[in-house]
Coordinates of C-alpha atoms in Angstrom, one line a residue:
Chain J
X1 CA 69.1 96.4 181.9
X2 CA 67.4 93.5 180.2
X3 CA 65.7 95.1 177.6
X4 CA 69.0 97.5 176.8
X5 CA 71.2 94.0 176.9
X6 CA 68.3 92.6 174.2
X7 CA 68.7 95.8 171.9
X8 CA 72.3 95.6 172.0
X9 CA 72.5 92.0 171.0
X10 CA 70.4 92.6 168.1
X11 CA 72.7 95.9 167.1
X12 CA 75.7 93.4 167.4
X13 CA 74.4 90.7 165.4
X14 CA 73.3 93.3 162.5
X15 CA 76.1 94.6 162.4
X16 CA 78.5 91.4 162.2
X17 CA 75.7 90.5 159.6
X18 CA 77.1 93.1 157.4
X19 CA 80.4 92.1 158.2
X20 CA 81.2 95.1 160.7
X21 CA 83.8 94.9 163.4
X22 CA 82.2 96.1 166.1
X23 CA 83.1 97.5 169.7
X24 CA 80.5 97.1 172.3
X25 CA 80.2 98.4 175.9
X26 CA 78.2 96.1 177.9
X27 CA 78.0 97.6 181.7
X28 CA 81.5 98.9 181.8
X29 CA 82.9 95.7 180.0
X30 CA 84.3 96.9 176.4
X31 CA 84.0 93.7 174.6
X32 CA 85.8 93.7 170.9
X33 CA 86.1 94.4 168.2
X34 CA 84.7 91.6 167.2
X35 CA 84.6 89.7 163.5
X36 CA 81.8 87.3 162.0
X37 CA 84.4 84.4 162.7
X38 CA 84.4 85.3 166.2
X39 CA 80.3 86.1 166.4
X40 CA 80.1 82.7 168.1
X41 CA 81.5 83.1 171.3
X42 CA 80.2 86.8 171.5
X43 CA 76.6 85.2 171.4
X44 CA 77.2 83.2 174.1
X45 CA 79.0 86.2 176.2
X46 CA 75.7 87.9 175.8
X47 CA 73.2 85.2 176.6
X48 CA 75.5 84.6 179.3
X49 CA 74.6 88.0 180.9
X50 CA 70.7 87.0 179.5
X51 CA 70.5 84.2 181.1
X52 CA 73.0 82.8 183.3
X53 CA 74.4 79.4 183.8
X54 CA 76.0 77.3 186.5
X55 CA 77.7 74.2 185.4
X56 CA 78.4 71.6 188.3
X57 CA 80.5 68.6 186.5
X58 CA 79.8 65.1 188.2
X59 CA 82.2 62.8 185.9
X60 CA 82.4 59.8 187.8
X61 CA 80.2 59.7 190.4
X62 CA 77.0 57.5 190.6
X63 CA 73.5 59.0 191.1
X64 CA 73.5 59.2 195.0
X65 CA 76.7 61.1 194.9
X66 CA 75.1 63.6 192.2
X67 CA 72.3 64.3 194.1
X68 CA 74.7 65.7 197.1
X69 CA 77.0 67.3 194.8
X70 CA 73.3 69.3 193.9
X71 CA 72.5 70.2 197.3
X72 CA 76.1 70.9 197.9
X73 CA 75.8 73.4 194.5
X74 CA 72.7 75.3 195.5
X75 CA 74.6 77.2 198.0
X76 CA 76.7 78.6 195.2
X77 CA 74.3 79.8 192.6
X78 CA 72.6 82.9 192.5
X79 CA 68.8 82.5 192.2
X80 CA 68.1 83.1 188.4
X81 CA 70.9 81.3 187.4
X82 CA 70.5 77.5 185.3
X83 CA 71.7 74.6 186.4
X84 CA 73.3 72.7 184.4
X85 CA 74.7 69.1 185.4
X86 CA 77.6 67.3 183.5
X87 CA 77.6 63.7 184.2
X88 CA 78.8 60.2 182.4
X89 CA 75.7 58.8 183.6
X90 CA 72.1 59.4 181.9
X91 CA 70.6 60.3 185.2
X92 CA 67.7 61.8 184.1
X93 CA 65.7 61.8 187.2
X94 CA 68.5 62.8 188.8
X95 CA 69.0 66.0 186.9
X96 CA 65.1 66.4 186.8
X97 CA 65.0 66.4 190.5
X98 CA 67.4 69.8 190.9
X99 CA 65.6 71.0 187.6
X100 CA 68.7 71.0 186.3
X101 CA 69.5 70.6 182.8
X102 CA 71.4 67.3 182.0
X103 CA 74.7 67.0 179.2
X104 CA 76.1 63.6 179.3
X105 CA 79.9 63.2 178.5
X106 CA 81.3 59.8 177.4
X107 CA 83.1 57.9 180.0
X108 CA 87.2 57.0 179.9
X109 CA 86.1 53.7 178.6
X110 CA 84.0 54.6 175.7
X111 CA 86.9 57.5 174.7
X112 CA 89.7 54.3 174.7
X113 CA 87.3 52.1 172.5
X114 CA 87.0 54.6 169.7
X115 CA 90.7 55.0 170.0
X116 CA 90.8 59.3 170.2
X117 CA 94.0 60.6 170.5
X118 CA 92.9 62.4 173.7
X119 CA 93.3 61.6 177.1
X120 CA 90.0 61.3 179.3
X121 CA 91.2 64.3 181.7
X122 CA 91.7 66.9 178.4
X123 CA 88.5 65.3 176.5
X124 CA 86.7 66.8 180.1
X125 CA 88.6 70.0 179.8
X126 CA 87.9 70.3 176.1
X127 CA 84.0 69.4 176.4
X128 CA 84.0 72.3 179.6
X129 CA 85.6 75.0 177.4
X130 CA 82.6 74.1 174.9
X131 CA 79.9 73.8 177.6
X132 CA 81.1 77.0 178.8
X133 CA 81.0 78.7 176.0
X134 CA 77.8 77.3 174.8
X135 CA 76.2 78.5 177.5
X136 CA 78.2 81.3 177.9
X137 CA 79.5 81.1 181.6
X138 CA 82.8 80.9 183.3
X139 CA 80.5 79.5 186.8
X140 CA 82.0 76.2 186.9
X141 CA 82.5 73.7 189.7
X142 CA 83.5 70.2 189.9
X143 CA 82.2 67.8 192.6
X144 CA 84.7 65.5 193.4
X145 CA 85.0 62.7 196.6
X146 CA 89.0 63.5 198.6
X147 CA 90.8 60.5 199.0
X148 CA 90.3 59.3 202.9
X149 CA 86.9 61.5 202.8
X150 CA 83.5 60.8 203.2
X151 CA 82.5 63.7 201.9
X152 CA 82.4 65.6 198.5
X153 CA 83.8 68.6 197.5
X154 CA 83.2 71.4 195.3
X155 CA 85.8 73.0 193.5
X156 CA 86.0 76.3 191.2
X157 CA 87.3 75.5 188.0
X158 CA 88.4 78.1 185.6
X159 CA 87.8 76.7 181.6
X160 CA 89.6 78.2 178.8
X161 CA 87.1 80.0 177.6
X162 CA 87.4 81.8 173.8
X163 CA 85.8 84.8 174.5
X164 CA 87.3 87.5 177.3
X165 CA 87.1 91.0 178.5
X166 CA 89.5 93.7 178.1
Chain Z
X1 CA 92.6 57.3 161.0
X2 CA 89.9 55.0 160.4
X3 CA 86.9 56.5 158.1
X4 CA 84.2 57.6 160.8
X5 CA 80.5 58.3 161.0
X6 CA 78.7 60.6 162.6
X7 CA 74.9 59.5 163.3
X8 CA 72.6 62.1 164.8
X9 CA 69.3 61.3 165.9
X10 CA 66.2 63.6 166.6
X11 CA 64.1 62.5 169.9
X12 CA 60.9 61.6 168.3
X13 CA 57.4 60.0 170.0
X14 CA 59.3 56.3 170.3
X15 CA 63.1 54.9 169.5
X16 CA 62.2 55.2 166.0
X17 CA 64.9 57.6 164.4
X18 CA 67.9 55.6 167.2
X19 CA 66.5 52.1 166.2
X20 CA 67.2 53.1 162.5
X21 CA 70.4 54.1 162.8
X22 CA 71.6 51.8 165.0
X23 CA 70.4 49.2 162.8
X24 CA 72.3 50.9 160.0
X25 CA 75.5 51.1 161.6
X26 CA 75.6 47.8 163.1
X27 CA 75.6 46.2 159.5
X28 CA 78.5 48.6 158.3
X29 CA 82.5 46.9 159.0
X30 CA 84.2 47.2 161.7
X31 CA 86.5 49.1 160.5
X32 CA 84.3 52.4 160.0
X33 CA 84.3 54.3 163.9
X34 CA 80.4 55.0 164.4
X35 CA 79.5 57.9 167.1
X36 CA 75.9 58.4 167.7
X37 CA 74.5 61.9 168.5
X38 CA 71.4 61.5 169.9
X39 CA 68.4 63.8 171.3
X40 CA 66.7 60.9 172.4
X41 CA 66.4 60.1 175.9
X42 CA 66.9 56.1 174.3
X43 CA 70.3 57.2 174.5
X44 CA 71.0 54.7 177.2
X45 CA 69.9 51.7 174.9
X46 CA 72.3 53.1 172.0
X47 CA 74.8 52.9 174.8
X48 CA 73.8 49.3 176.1
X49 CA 74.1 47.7 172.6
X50 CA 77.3 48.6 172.6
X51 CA 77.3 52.0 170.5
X52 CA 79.7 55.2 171.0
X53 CA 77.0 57.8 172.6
X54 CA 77.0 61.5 172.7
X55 CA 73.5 63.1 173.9
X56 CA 72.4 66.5 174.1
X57 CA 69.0 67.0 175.8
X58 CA 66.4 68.1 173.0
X59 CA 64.3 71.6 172.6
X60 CA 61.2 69.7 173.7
X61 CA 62.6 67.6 176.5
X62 CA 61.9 69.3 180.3
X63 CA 64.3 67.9 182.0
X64 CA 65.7 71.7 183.1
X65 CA 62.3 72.1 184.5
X66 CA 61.2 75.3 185.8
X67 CA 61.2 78.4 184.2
X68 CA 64.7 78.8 185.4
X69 CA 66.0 75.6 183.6
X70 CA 64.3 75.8 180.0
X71 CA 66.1 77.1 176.9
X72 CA 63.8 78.9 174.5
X73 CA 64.0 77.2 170.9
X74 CA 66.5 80.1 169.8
X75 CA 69.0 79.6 172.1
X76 CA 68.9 75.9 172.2
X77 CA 69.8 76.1 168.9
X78 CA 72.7 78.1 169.0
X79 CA 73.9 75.3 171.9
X80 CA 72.8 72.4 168.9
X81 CA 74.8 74.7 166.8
X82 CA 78.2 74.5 168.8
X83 CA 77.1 71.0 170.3
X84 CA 77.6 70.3 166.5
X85 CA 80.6 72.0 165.7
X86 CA 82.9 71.2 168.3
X87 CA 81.8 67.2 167.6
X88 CA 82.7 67.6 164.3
X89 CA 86.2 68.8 165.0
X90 CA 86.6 66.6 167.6
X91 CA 85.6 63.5 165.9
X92 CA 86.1 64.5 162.3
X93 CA 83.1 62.5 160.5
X94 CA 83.3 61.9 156.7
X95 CA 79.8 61.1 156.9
X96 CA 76.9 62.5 159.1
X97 CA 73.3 60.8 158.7
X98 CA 70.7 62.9 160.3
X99 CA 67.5 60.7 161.3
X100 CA 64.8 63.3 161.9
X101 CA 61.5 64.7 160.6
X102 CA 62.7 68.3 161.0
X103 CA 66.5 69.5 160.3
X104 CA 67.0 72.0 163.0
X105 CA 68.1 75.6 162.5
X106 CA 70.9 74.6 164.9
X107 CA 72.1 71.3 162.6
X108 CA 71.3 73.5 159.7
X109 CA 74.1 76.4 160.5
X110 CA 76.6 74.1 161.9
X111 CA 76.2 72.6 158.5
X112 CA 76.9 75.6 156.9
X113 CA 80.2 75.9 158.5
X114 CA 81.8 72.6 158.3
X115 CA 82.4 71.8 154.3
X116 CA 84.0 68.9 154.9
X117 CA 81.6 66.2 155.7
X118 CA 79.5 64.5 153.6
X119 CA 75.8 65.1 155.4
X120 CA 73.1 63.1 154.3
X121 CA 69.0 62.9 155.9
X122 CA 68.0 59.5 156.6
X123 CA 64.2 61.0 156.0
X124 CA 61.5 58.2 156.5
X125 CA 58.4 58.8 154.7
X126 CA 54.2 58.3 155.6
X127 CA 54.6 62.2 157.2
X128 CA 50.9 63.1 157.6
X129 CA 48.6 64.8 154.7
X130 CA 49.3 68.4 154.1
X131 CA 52.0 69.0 157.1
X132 CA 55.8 69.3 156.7
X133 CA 56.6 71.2 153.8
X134 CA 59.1 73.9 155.4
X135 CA 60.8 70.7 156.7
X136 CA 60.8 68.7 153.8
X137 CA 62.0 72.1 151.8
X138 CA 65.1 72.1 154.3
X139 CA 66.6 68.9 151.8
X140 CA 68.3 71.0 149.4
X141 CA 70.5 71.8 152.3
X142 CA 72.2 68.1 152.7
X143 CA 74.2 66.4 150.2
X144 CA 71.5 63.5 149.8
X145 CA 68.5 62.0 151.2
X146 CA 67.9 58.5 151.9
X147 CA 64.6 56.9 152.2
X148 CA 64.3 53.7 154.3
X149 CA 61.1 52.2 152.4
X150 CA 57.6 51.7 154.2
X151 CA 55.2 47.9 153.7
X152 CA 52.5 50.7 153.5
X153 CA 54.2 53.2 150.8
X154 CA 51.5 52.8 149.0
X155 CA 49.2 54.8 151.8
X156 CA 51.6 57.5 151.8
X157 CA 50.0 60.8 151.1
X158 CA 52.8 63.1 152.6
X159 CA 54.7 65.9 151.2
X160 CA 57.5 63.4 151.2
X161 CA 55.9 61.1 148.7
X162 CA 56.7 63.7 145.4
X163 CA 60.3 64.9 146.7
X164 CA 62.6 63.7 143.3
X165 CA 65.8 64.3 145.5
X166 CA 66.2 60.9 147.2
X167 CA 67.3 57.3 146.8
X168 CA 64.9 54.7 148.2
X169 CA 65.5 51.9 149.9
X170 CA 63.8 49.0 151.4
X171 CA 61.9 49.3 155.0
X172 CA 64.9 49.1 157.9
X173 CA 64.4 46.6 160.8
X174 CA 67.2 45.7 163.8
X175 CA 67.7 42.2 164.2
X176 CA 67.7 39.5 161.0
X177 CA 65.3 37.2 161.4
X178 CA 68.2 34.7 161.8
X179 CA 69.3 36.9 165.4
X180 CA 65.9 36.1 167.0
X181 CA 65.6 33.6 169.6
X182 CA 63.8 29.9 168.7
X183 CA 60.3 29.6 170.3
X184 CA 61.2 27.5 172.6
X185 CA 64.2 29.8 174.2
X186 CA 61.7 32.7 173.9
X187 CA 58.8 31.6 175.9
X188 CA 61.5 29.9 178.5
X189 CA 63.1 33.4 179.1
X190 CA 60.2 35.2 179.7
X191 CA 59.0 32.4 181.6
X192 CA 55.7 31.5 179.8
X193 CA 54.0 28.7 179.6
X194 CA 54.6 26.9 176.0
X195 CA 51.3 25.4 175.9
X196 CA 49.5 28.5 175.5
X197 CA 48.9 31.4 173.3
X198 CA 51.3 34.7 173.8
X199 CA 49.7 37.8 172.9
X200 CA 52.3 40.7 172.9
X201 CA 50.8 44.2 173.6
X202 CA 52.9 47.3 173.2
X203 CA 51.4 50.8 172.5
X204 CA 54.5 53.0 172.6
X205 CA 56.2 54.8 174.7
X206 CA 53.1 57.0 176.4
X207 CA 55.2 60.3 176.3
X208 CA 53.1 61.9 174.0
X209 CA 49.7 60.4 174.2
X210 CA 47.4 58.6 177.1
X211 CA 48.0 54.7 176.7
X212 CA 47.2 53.8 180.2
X213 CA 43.5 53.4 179.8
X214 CA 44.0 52.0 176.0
X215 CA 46.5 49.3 177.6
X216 CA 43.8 48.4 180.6
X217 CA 41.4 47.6 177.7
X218 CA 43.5 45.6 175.5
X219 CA 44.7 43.4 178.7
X220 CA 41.0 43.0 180.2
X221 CA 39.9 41.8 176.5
X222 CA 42.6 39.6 176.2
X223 CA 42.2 37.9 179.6
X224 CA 38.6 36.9 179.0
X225 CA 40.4 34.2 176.3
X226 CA 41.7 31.3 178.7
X227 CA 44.1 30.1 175.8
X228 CA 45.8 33.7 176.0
X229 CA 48.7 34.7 178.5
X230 CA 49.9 38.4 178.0
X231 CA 53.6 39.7 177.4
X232 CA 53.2 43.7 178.2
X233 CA 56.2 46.3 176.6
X234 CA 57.1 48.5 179.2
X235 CA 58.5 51.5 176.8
X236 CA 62.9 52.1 177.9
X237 CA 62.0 55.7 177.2
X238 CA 58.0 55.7 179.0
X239 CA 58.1 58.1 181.6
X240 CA 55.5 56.5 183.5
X241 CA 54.9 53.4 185.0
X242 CA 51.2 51.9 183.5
X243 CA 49.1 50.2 186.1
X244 CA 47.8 47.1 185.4
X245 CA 46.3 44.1 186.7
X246 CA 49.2 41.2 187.9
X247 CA 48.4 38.8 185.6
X248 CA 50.9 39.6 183.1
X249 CA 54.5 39.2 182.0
X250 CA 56.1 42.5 182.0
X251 CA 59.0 43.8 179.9
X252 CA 61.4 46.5 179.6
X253 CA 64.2 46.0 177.1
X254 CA 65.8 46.4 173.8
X255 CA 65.5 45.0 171.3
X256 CA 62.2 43.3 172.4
X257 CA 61.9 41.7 168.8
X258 CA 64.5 39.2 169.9
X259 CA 61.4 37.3 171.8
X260 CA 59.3 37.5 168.5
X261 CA 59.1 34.2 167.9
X262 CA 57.0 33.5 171.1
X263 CA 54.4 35.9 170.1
X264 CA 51.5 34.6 168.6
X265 CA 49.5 37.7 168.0
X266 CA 50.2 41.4 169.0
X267 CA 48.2 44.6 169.6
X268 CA 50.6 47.5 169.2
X269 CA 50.9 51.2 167.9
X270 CA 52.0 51.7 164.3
X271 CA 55.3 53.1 164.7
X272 CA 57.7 52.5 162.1
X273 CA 59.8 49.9 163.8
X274 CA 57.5 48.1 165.6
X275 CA 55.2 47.9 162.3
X276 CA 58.1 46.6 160.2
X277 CA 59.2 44.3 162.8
X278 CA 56.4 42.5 163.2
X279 CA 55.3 42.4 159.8
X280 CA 58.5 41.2 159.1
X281 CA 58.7 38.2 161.5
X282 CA 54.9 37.4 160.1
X283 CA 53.1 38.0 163.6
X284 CA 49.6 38.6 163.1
X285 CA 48.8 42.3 164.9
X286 CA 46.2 44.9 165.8
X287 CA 47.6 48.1 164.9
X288 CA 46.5 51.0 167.0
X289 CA 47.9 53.7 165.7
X290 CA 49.1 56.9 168.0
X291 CA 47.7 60.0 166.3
X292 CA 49.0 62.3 168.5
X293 CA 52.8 62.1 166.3
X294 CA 53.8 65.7 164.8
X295 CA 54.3 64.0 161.5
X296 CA 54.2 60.2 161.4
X297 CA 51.3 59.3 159.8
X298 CA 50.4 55.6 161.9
X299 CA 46.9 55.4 160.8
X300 CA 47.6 55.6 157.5
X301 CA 50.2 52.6 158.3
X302 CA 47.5 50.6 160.3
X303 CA 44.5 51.2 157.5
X304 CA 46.9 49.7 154.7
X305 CA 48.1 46.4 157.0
X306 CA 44.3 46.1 157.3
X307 CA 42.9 46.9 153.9
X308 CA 45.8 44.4 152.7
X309 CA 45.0 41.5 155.3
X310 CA 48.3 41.7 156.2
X311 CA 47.2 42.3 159.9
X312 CA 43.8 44.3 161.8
X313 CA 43.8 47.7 162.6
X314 CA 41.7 50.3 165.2
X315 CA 41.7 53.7 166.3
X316 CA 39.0 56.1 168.4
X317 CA 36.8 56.8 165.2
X318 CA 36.0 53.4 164.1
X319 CA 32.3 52.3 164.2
X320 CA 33.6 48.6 165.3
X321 CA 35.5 48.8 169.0
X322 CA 38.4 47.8 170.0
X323 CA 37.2 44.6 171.7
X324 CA 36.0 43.0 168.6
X325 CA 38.8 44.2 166.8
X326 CA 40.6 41.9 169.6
X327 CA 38.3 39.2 169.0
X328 CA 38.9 38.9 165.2
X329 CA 42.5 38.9 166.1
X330 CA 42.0 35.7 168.8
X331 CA 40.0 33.5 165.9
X332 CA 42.5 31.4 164.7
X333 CA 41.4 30.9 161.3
X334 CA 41.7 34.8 160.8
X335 CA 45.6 35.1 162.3
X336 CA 46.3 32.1 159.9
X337 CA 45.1 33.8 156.8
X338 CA 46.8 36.9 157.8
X339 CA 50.2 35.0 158.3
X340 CA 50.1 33.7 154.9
X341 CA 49.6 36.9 153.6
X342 CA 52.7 38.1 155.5
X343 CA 54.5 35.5 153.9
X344 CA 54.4 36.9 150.6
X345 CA 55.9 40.1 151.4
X346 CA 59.3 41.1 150.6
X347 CA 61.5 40.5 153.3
X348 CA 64.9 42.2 152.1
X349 CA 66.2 44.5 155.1
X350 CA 67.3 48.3 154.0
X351 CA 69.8 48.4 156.3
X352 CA 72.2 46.0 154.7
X353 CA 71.7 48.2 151.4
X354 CA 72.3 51.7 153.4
X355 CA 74.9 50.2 155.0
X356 CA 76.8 49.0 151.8
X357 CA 75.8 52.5 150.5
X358 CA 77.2 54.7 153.1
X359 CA 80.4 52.5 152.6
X360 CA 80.9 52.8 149.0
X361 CA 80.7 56.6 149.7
X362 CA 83.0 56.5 152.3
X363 CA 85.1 54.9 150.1
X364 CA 85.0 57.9 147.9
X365 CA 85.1 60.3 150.1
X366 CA 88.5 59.4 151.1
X367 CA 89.5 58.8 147.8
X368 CA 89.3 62.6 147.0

């Protein structure tokens, strides 16, 4: 499957290199057609099928919290899959500990002092829709602490994501 | 919308290509919105001085560990790539000034697809004999390079040295001499005692080389003068602690310069900041260069402080060892002549003329 998904993506890329619009079956999922403009987001479906990724977002919570969101997050992800862990905090160790691959996101006070015409909750949903399709992946959860609760909770979150299947 | 700038920084050995920047932007008005892009895991300090921070972990850095976690250089580059793009539409730079010894594929192609910006390469020069050239090549690709200028330009033997495409500038340090702390508030906040001599001893950050048995020598060498009490750099960015014996004051902050003032001597690496800084601020040093940098060329740096008597310099080859190297630098007489020499040198900052540059093309910029 690997070597057949590798042989594809270099037929795909070829042929958007010569400006082609292409239609591609990739295990029963008809992807397409697909322009040079678009090539993007169709690199990252395929890398996302390569290698793939499991995003756990921990805006806002400090480095004790991140490390149960991890343990919390293993549960979920399949075996081969990367980790990758979105925080507000440089928690390096943190991330190193879960090998788990760290992208930092500015907190709501930084976003207000450079005066963005974004809100802090659609910055978050715009930098998801990028992680995702950066790394190509729709596996998305966000830990969050309940109100009342002790305890922190996983939820599936479902980013707007460029690419799709048909 | 206020006129912004984009400043994107490469990891590098030290806090080099941040320190830069950082000391570039701080000296442009307030008016201009600055966002740092760093690879740097010094992002936290950019943060800390009170910058705008986005990071992005860089090709080299493991901190995915594990098979499992790592990108290969391809791929990580198409991330850089849409990192890149989606921070330009988001933030809408006129300017971005790359800080880096290599332009990456990924900055390279996000280039290519963003025409509005203005992107310039903030390129330092003394890049190591013979290496570089399919980096330095990658220049045509920006709209300009600037060169922040080098005390030991005259050493440089890189393929930087004969590139016509660049406007030069003088060597770029953080913190005016007029932001650094009197003596006396120095050695009181990092509780020394006034009467006796401070040697400051700071060999990088350790990432990339072995410093811990380098550091246990310079500290052992030191104590044997009574007269000398120690000040040790703990690097923000060292991944390591260093063991060493108790007898010493201990420090881990930016910008460290701020205490300059207290130091009497120093034995440090050559790295561009550190060199400038205390060349700068006329402290007598010991340059021990870290040759294990992809392209900064320290020895060259530390050779031409020492052929100049503007300060000492070792590394593992010499005949002479680094103990009397040390001595030479604890005879008074000696750190007095090279303190006069220091005098003499130039002491305009680059970073007030990039700064005034950058404006004047922002200016422009939204002019058109």
């Amino acid at each position: 499957m690997r070597s057949r998904l590798a042989r594809l993506k270099w037929q795909v890329k070829d042929g958007l290199h010569h400006g082609k619009r292409i239609v591609a079956d990739v295990g029963h999922r008809i992807l397409g057609p697909w322009t040079l403009a678009r090539s993007l987001s169709l690199e990252a479906y395929l890398s996302s099928w390569l290698e793939p990724t499991c995003i756990l977002v921990g805006v806002g919570l400090h480095d004790e919290e991140l490390r149960e969101a991890l343990s919390l997050v293993e549960k979920k992800r399949g075996a081969h899959e990367r980790l990758v862990l979105v925080s507000n905090a440089l928690s390096f160790d943190v991330a190193a500990s879960a090998k788990a691959r760290l992208e930092y996101i500015p907190d709501r006070e930084c976003i207000e002092r450079l005066d963005l015409a974004v809100s802090e909750e659609d910055f978050l949903k715009r930098r998801l829709s990028h992680l995702s399709r950066a790394y190509g992946t729709r596996k998305v959860f966000r830990a969050l602490r309940c109100p009342g609760s002790s305890e922190l909770e996983l939820l599936r979150l479902e980013p707007e994501l460029e690419f799709s299947t048909r | 919308m206020n006129a912004t700038v984009l400043f994107m920084t490469s990891n590098g050995a030290g806090l080099g290509h941040l320190t830069r920047l950082m000391a570039i932007a701080r000296r442009m008005p307030t008016t201009v919105s600055k966002v740092f892009f760093t690879l740097s895991r010094g992002a936290n300090v950019a943060i800390e001085q009170g910058f705008y921070v986005e990071y992005m972990a860089s090709v080299e850095d493991r901190t995915g560990g594990g098979r499992r976690g790592r990108l290969s250089r391809r791929r990580w580059n198409q991330i850089l790539r849409d990192r890149l793009i989606e921070l330009l539409a988001l933030y809408e730079p006129n300017i971005v000034l790359f800080d880096g010894t290599y332009p990456y594929n990924g900055l390279l192609a996000a280039m290519d697809q963003s025409p509005r910006p203005i992107f310039i390469w903030c390129r330092r020069g003394m890049w190591r004999r013979g290496l570089g050239h399919s980096s330095a090549a990658r220049a045509d690709c920006f709209h300009s390079v600037i060169e922040p200028g080098d005390f030991a330009a005259d050493f440089d033997h890189g393929v930087t040295k004969q590139c016509g495409k660049k406007v030069s500038f003088p060597p770029v340090w953080y913190l005016d001499e007029s932001e650094l702390l009197e003596r006396e508030a120095a050695v009181l906040e990092l509780g020394l005692d006034p009467g006796r001599l401070c040697a400051f001893v700071q060999l990088g950050a350790g990432n990339i080389n072995e410093i811990g048995s380098l550091a246990g020598r310079c500290v052992r060498e030191l104590q044997r003068d009574s007269r000398v009490q120690i000040v040790f750099a703990d690097s923000t960015i060292s991944r390591r602690r260093i063991e060493l014996e108790d007898d010493l004051v201990r420090v881990r902050e930016y910008p460290l310069s701020r205490y300059a003032r207290a130091f009497d001597l120093a034995v440090t690496a050559a790295g561009y900041n550190t060199y400038h800084e205390l060349m700068s601020y006329r402290v007598p040093s010991l340059f021990v260069p870290n040759t294990r940098t992809k392209l900064d060329d320290q020895a060259a740096r530390a050779r031409y402080a020492e052929a100049m008597e503007l300060g000492l310099s070792w590394q593992e080859t010499d005949t002479s060892s680094l103990e009397s190297k040390i001595r030479l630098l604890l005879d008074d007489r000696r750190r007095s002549s090279i303190k006069e020499r220091l005098a003499d040198l130039e002491q305009r900052n680059g970073a007030d003329e990039i700064a005034r540059h950058l404006t004047t093309l922002l200016d422009g910029s939204r002019k058109t």
